[in-house]
Amino acid sequence: MTRILPDDLAHALATRAVHAGQVADPLAGAVMTPIYQTSTYRQEGLGKHKGYEYARTQNPTREALERNVAALEGGNHGFAFGSGLAALDAILKLFKAGDHVVSGESVYGGSMRLMRQIFEPYGLLVTFVDSRETANFERALTPATKLIYCETPTNPMMFLTDLRAVGDLAAARGVLLAVDNTFATPIFQRPLEFGADIILHSTTKYLNGHSDMVGGLLVTTRDDVAERLGFIQNASGAVPGPMDCWLALRGTKTLPLRMRQHDANGRRIADWLKGHPAVKKLYYPGLPSHPQYELAKRQMSGFGGMVSFDVGDLSLARKLVERVRIFQLAESLGGVESLIGHPASMTHASVPKALRDDMGLTDSLVRLSVGIEEVEDLIGDLEQAMR
Ligand SMILES: Cc1ncc(COP(=O)(O)O)c(C=O)c1O
């Protein structure tokens, strides 16, 4: 179980991003945390060691990342996993057959698949609700409910959940609240401050920011939850390797800078798309036309680089994603490079079509992960493809 260092919360976010969780290298004084590429540690005698026995259980590079992200979220404990879904898997293992989870329905397709196709057959009960209305969570609660789970903004519909209201509801009813903060990152949204108990990240995305590793991370302030998550992390063993932890740790150092640029570019592109005749619907929480714009301003300090829009016709969507030159057609998001995706056939293909249609996740919906390139080049690229 990894706990932040005594001074990790002492400074502002940009300083935490660079320094939190990292200790001076005892051997050479290396300024950057070394990659402890080892599976085991030499012991001086029976039961005599430096606190490290076996690398599934403890690894210094992993611990530095866990502390760093925990400090960025304002939490006390961090747990790194081999992917974002492995992190969600660990949350769901806090519960047993017969326990009930209420989840937003517009979550990442793989998150819904994990709950529906892995955990429901084991007896976990899951109800999916429209997470834009707190009353929907409240109505779905039963005496067996142990967890409210939401993603805000959601992938790819950019629906928001009112974190304060759902945090209050969870506290009043004695259930845990876990929030997937992958899209907003702690730079723009801090769910622990609204009452969340657990934060989930796919570190694959903005935290790493360079599209060169896959990972997940959980943060909590609660010692009881941390105790259990630490046990699950070790007992189930879905831990990341030290190289991937190091890559993510390198990424978080520039997270505040990168998010500022993603946000500036995202706003500019959303603004440009707003006036384009081919765009039938546009989903970006930073636009006054977004139905939850007031909520976005209340609980987010920036809106980021994720922009979804509907061009009304699958063949037009296909042409667009195939004709862009700077944007690349690819799964994933949050890297420095701009990506374009088709959620219905890519990230959300495992979500039943009826539910996709219900949410507005049509076959003609396109999702942009706006990178940090020169924004006028990105607009020029979209313009030539849309022409
Ligand atoms: C919002 C969100 N949460 C979780 C995940 C799962 O993360 P990973 O792909 O690292 O398992 C994703 C992946 O796209 C995501 O977009």
Coordinates of C-alpha atoms and ligand atoms in Angstrom, one line a residue:
M1 CA 0.0 0.0 0.0
T2 CA 1.6 3.3 -1.1
R3 CA 1.0 6.4 0.9
I4 CA 2.1 9.9 -0.2
L5 CA 5.2 11.5 1.4
P6 CA 4.8 14.0 4.2
D7 CA 5.4 17.1 2.0
D8 CA 3.6 15.8 -1.1
L9 CA 0.5 18.1 -0.7
A10 CA 2.5 21.1 0.5
H11 CA 2.8 22.8 -2.9
A12 CA 0.7 23.8 -5.9
L13 CA -0.2 21.4 -8.6
A14 CA 2.5 22.4 -11.1
T15 CA 5.1 21.8 -8.4
R16 CA 3.5 18.5 -7.3
A17 CA 3.5 17.3 -10.9
V18 CA 7.3 17.6 -11.1
H19 CA 8.3 16.6 -7.6
A20 CA 5.6 14.8 -5.6
G21 CA 6.2 11.2 -4.6
Q22 CA 9.9 11.3 -5.6
V23 CA 12.8 10.8 -3.2
A24 CA 16.5 11.4 -3.8
D25 CA 18.1 8.3 -5.3
P26 CA 20.1 6.8 -2.4
L27 CA 22.8 5.2 -4.7
A28 CA 23.9 8.0 -7.1
G29 CA 21.6 10.9 -6.4
A30 CA 20.0 10.5 -9.8
V31 CA 17.6 13.5 -10.3
M32 CA 15.1 11.3 -12.2
T33 CA 13.6 8.3 -10.4
P34 CA 15.5 5.2 -11.6
I35 CA 13.7 2.4 -13.4
Y36 CA 14.0 -0.4 -10.9
Q37 CA 13.9 -3.2 -13.5
T38 CA 13.9 -6.1 -11.1
S39 CA 11.6 -8.8 -10.0
T40 CA 13.1 -9.3 -6.6
Y41 CA 15.4 -7.8 -4.0
R42 CA 18.4 -9.2 -2.1
Q43 CA 17.7 -9.7 1.6
E44 CA 20.4 -9.4 4.2
G45 CA 19.1 -12.2 6.4
L46 CA 15.9 -13.9 7.2
G47 CA 13.3 -11.3 7.5
K48 CA 15.9 -8.5 7.1
H49 CA 15.4 -6.4 4.0
K50 CA 14.9 -2.7 2.9
G51 CA 11.1 -3.0 2.7
Y52 CA 11.2 -4.5 -0.7
E53 CA 10.7 -8.3 -1.1
Y54 CA 9.1 -9.1 -4.5
A55 CA 8.2 -6.7 -7.3
R56 CA 4.5 -7.6 -7.6
T57 CA 4.2 -6.3 -4.1
Q58 CA 6.6 -3.3 -4.1
N59 CA 8.6 -1.5 -6.7
P60 CA 10.2 1.9 -6.0
T61 CA 9.5 3.3 -9.5
R62 CA 5.8 2.2 -9.2
E63 CA 5.6 3.8 -5.8
A64 CA 6.9 7.1 -7.0
L65 CA 4.2 7.2 -9.7
E66 CA 1.5 6.1 -7.2
R67 CA 2.5 8.9 -4.8
N68 CA 2.8 11.4 -7.6
V69 CA -0.7 10.8 -9.0
A70 CA -2.2 10.5 -5.5
A71 CA -0.8 13.9 -4.7
L72 CA -2.1 15.5 -7.9
E73 CA -5.6 14.3 -7.0
G74 CA -5.2 15.5 -3.4
G75 CA -5.4 11.9 -2.1
N76 CA -3.3 9.9 0.4
H77 CA -2.9 6.6 -1.4
G78 CA -2.2 5.5 -4.9
F79 CA -2.3 2.1 -6.6
A80 CA -1.0 1.5 -10.1
F81 CA -2.3 -1.2 -12.4
G82 CA -1.5 -2.7 -15.8
S83 CA -4.4 -0.8 -17.5
G84 CA -7.3 1.5 -16.6
L85 CA -9.6 -1.5 -16.9
A86 CA -7.4 -3.5 -14.4
A87 CA -7.9 -0.6 -12.0
L88 CA -11.7 -0.8 -12.4
D89 CA -11.4 -4.5 -12.0
A90 CA -9.7 -3.9 -8.6
I91 CA -12.5 -1.5 -7.5
L92 CA -15.2 -4.1 -8.4
K93 CA -13.3 -6.7 -6.4
L94 CA -14.0 -4.7 -3.3
F95 CA -17.5 -6.3 -3.5
K96 CA -19.1 -9.7 -3.4
A97 CA -21.9 -11.6 -5.1
G98 CA -25.2 -9.9 -4.2
D99 CA -23.7 -6.5 -3.8
H100 CA -25.1 -3.8 -6.0
V101 CA -23.4 -1.1 -8.1
V102 CA -25.1 1.9 -9.8
S103 CA -23.1 3.0 -12.8
G104 CA -23.5 5.8 -15.3
E105 CA -24.5 4.2 -18.6
S106 CA -22.4 6.5 -20.8
V107 CA -19.1 5.2 -19.5
Y108 CA -16.2 3.9 -21.7
G109 CA -17.4 0.8 -23.5
G110 CA -14.8 -1.4 -22.0
S111 CA -15.9 -0.3 -18.5
M112 CA -19.4 -1.4 -19.2
R113 CA -18.2 -4.6 -20.7
L114 CA -16.2 -5.4 -17.6
M115 CA -19.2 -4.9 -15.3
R116 CA -21.7 -6.6 -17.6
Q117 CA -19.7 -9.5 -19.0
I118 CA -17.2 -10.4 -16.2
F119 CA -18.7 -9.2 -12.9
E120 CA -22.4 -9.7 -13.4
P121 CA -21.9 -13.4 -14.2
Y122 CA -20.1 -13.7 -10.8
G123 CA -23.2 -12.3 -9.1
L124 CA -22.5 -8.6 -8.8
L125 CA -25.7 -6.6 -9.5
V126 CA -25.2 -3.6 -11.7
T127 CA -27.8 -0.9 -12.7
F128 CA -26.8 1.5 -15.4
V129 CA -28.4 5.0 -15.3
D130 CA -28.3 8.2 -17.2
S131 CA -25.6 10.0 -15.1
R132 CA -26.7 13.5 -16.1
E133 CA -29.4 13.5 -13.4
T134 CA -28.5 12.8 -9.8
A135 CA -32.1 11.6 -9.2
N136 CA -31.4 8.6 -11.5
F137 CA -28.7 7.4 -9.2
E138 CA -30.9 8.0 -6.2
R139 CA -33.8 6.1 -7.7
A140 CA -31.6 3.1 -8.5
L141 CA -30.1 2.7 -5.0
T142 CA -31.2 -0.4 -3.0
P143 CA -30.2 -1.6 0.4
A144 CA -27.6 -3.8 -1.3
T145 CA -25.9 -0.8 -3.1
K146 CA -22.3 -0.5 -2.2
L147 CA -20.9 1.7 -5.0
I148 CA -21.9 4.6 -7.3
Y149 CA -19.6 4.7 -10.3
C150 CA -19.4 7.5 -12.9
E151 CA -17.3 9.0 -15.5
T152 CA -17.4 12.8 -16.0
P153 CA -17.2 14.0 -18.8
T154 CA -18.2 10.7 -20.4
N155 CA -16.4 9.1 -23.3
P156 CA -17.5 10.1 -26.0
M157 CA -20.8 11.9 -25.3
M158 CA -19.3 14.5 -22.9
F159 CA -22.2 14.1 -20.5
L160 CA -21.4 15.5 -17.0
T161 CA -22.3 14.2 -13.6
D162 CA -22.9 16.7 -10.8
L163 CA -20.1 15.6 -8.5
R164 CA -21.2 17.7 -5.5
A165 CA -24.8 16.3 -5.6
V166 CA -23.7 12.7 -6.2
G167 CA -21.0 13.0 -3.6
D168 CA -23.6 14.2 -1.1
L169 CA -25.9 11.4 -2.1
A170 CA -23.3 8.7 -1.7
A171 CA -22.2 10.1 1.8
A172 CA -25.9 10.3 3.0
R173 CA -26.5 6.7 1.9
G174 CA -23.2 5.3 3.1
V175 CA -22.1 4.0 -0.4
L176 CA -18.7 4.5 -2.0
L177 CA -18.4 6.9 -4.9
A178 CA -15.7 6.2 -7.5
V179 CA -15.1 8.6 -10.3
D180 CA -13.2 8.0 -13.6
N181 CA -11.3 11.3 -14.0
T182 CA -9.4 10.3 -17.1
F183 CA -10.9 13.0 -19.4
A184 CA -10.6 16.0 -17.1
T185 CA -7.4 15.0 -15.2
P186 CA -6.7 16.5 -11.8
I187 CA -5.6 19.7 -13.5
F188 CA -9.2 20.5 -14.4
Q189 CA -11.3 18.5 -12.0
R190 CA -10.7 17.2 -8.5
P191 CA -13.5 14.8 -7.5
L192 CA -12.1 14.0 -4.1
E193 CA -13.0 17.6 -3.1
F194 CA -16.6 16.9 -4.0
G195 CA -16.8 13.8 -1.9
A196 CA -15.6 11.0 -4.1
D197 CA -13.9 8.1 -2.3
I198 CA -11.9 6.6 -5.2
I199 CA -10.5 8.2 -8.4
L200 CA -9.8 6.1 -11.4
H201 CA -7.4 7.0 -14.2
S202 CA -6.5 5.3 -17.4
T203 CA -2.9 6.6 -17.2
T204 CA -2.6 5.4 -20.8
K205 CA -4.3 8.7 -21.7
Y206 CA -3.5 12.3 -20.5
L207 CA -1.4 11.4 -17.4
N208 CA 1.2 9.6 -19.6
G209 CA 0.3 11.9 -22.5
H210 CA 2.7 10.4 -25.1
S211 CA 0.8 7.3 -26.3
D212 CA 3.7 5.0 -25.4
M213 CA 2.3 2.8 -22.5
V214 CA -0.9 1.3 -21.1
G215 CA -1.7 1.7 -17.4
G216 CA -4.3 2.5 -14.7
L217 CA -4.2 4.2 -11.3
L218 CA -6.5 4.4 -8.3
V219 CA -6.4 7.2 -5.7
T220 CA -8.2 7.3 -2.4
T221 CA -8.2 9.3 0.8
R222 CA -9.8 6.5 2.9
D223 CA -7.4 4.2 4.8
D224 CA -9.9 1.4 5.0
V225 CA -10.4 1.4 1.2
A226 CA -6.7 1.7 0.6
E227 CA -6.0 -1.3 2.9
R228 CA -8.3 -3.4 0.8
L229 CA -7.2 -2.1 -2.6
G230 CA -3.5 -2.7 -1.6
F231 CA -4.5 -6.3 -0.8
I232 CA -6.3 -6.8 -4.1
Q233 CA -3.5 -5.2 -6.1
N234 CA -1.0 -7.7 -4.7
A235 CA -3.3 -10.7 -4.5
S236 CA -4.7 -10.3 -8.0
G237 CA -1.4 -9.0 -9.3
A238 CA -2.4 -6.8 -12.3
V239 CA 0.5 -4.5 -11.7
P240 CA 2.4 -2.5 -14.3
G241 CA 6.1 -3.0 -15.0
P242 CA 8.6 -0.4 -13.9
M243 CA 9.4 0.9 -17.4
D244 CA 5.7 1.8 -17.9
C245 CA 5.5 3.4 -14.5
W246 CA 8.6 5.5 -15.3
L247 CA 7.1 6.6 -18.6
A248 CA 3.9 7.7 -16.9
L249 CA 5.9 9.5 -14.2
R250 CA 7.8 11.4 -16.9
G251 CA 4.4 12.2 -18.4
T252 CA 2.9 13.7 -15.3
K253 CA 5.7 16.2 -14.9
T254 CA 4.4 18.1 -17.9
L255 CA 0.7 17.4 -17.3
P256 CA -0.2 21.0 -16.3
L257 CA 1.5 22.4 -19.4
R258 CA 0.1 19.9 -21.8
M259 CA -3.5 20.3 -20.4
R260 CA -3.3 24.0 -20.9
Q261 CA -2.6 23.5 -24.6
H262 CA -5.1 20.7 -25.0
D263 CA -7.7 23.0 -23.5
A264 CA -6.8 26.0 -25.6
N265 CA -6.8 23.9 -28.8
G266 CA -10.0 22.0 -27.8
R267 CA -11.9 25.3 -27.2
R268 CA -10.7 26.8 -30.5
I269 CA -11.7 23.7 -32.5
A270 CA -15.1 23.3 -30.8
D271 CA -15.7 27.0 -31.6
W272 CA -14.8 26.4 -35.3
L273 CA -16.9 23.3 -35.6
K274 CA -19.9 25.1 -34.1
G275 CA -20.3 27.1 -37.2
H276 CA -19.6 24.4 -39.7
P277 CA -22.6 23.3 -41.9
A278 CA -21.5 19.6 -41.9
V279 CA -21.7 19.4 -38.1
K280 CA -25.2 18.4 -37.0
K281 CA -24.5 18.0 -33.3
L282 CA -21.5 19.1 -31.2
Y283 CA -20.5 17.9 -27.8
Y284 CA -18.0 20.0 -25.8
P285 CA -18.6 21.1 -22.2
G286 CA -16.8 24.4 -22.7
L287 CA -19.4 25.7 -25.2
P288 CA -22.3 27.7 -23.8
S289 CA -24.5 25.6 -26.0
H290 CA -23.6 22.4 -24.0
P291 CA -26.7 21.7 -21.9
Q292 CA -24.5 21.3 -18.8
Y293 CA -22.3 24.3 -19.4
E294 CA -23.1 25.9 -16.1
L295 CA -22.3 22.7 -14.2
A296 CA -19.1 22.4 -16.2
K297 CA -18.0 25.8 -15.1
R298 CA -18.8 25.0 -11.5
Q299 CA -16.8 21.8 -11.2
M300 CA -14.2 22.0 -13.9
S301 CA -11.4 24.6 -14.3
G302 CA -10.8 23.8 -17.9
F303 CA -12.5 21.6 -20.5
G304 CA -9.7 19.8 -22.2
G305 CA -9.2 18.5 -25.7
M306 CA -12.0 15.9 -26.2
V307 CA -14.6 17.0 -28.7
S308 CA -17.3 14.8 -30.3
F309 CA -19.6 15.7 -33.2
D310 CA -22.1 14.1 -35.4
V311 CA -22.0 14.6 -39.1
G312 CA -25.4 12.9 -39.6
D313 CA -24.3 10.2 -42.0
L314 CA -22.0 7.2 -41.7
S315 CA -20.5 7.6 -45.2
L316 CA -19.5 11.2 -44.4
A317 CA -18.0 10.1 -41.0
R318 CA -16.0 7.5 -42.9
K319 CA -14.7 10.0 -45.4
L320 CA -13.8 12.4 -42.7
V321 CA -11.8 9.9 -40.6
E322 CA -10.1 8.6 -43.7
R323 CA -9.2 11.9 -45.2
V324 CA -7.5 13.7 -42.3
R325 CA -3.7 14.0 -42.6
I326 CA -2.5 15.4 -39.2
F327 CA -5.2 13.8 -37.1
Q328 CA -4.6 10.1 -37.1
L329 CA -7.4 7.5 -37.1
A330 CA -6.7 5.5 -34.0
E331 CA -8.2 4.2 -30.7
S332 CA -7.2 6.0 -27.5
L333 CA -6.8 9.6 -26.5
G334 CA -4.9 12.1 -24.4
G335 CA -1.5 12.0 -26.3
V336 CA 0.3 15.0 -27.5
E337 CA -0.7 14.1 -31.1
S338 CA -4.2 14.6 -32.4
L339 CA -6.3 11.5 -33.0
I340 CA -9.7 11.0 -34.6
G341 CA -12.0 8.0 -33.8
H342 CA -15.3 6.5 -34.7
P343 CA -16.7 5.4 -31.3
A344 CA -19.6 3.2 -32.7
S345 CA -17.1 0.9 -34.4
M346 CA -14.1 1.4 -32.2
T347 CA -14.1 2.3 -28.5
H348 CA -17.8 1.6 -28.0
A349 CA -18.4 -1.3 -30.3
S350 CA -19.1 -3.6 -27.3
V351 CA -22.0 -1.4 -26.1
P352 CA -25.4 -2.6 -27.3
K353 CA -26.6 -0.6 -30.4
A354 CA -29.9 0.3 -28.8
L355 CA -28.2 1.9 -25.8
R356 CA -25.7 3.6 -28.2
D357 CA -28.6 5.1 -30.2
D358 CA -30.4 6.1 -27.0
M359 CA -27.4 8.1 -25.8
G360 CA -26.9 9.8 -29.2
L361 CA -23.8 7.7 -29.9
T362 CA -24.8 7.2 -33.5
D363 CA -22.9 5.6 -36.4
S364 CA -22.1 9.1 -37.7
L365 CA -20.5 10.3 -34.4
V366 CA -16.8 11.3 -34.7
R367 CA -14.5 11.8 -31.6
L368 CA -11.5 14.1 -31.6
S369 CA -8.7 13.9 -29.1
V370 CA -7.2 17.3 -29.9
G371 CA -3.4 17.3 -29.4
I372 CA -1.0 20.1 -28.7
E373 CA 0.0 20.9 -32.3
E374 CA -0.5 24.4 -33.8
V375 CA -4.3 24.7 -33.8
E376 CA -4.6 26.5 -37.1
D377 CA -2.9 23.4 -38.7
L378 CA -5.4 21.2 -37.1
I379 CA -8.3 23.3 -38.3
G380 CA -6.8 23.4 -41.8
D381 CA -6.7 19.6 -41.7
L382 CA -10.3 19.2 -40.6
E383 CA -11.3 21.8 -43.2
Q384 CA -9.7 20.0 -46.1
A385 CA -11.1 16.6 -45.0
M386 CA -14.6 18.0 -44.5
R387 CA -14.6 19.8 -47.9
Ligands
LIG1 C1 -12.5 7.2 -19.8 C2 -11.8 5.9 -19.9 N1 -11.7 5.1 -18.7 C3 -11.0 3.9 -18.8 C4 -10.5 3.4 -19.9 C5 -9.8 2.1 -19.9 O1 -8.4 2.3 -19.8 P1 -7.3 1.3 -20.4 O2 -7.5 1.3 -21.9 O3 -6.0 1.9 -20.0 O4 -7.6 0.0 -19.8 C6 -10.6 4.2 -21.1 C7 -9.9 3.7 -22.3 O5 -10.2 4.2 -23.4 C8 -11.2 5.4 -21.1 O6 -11.4 6.2 -22.2

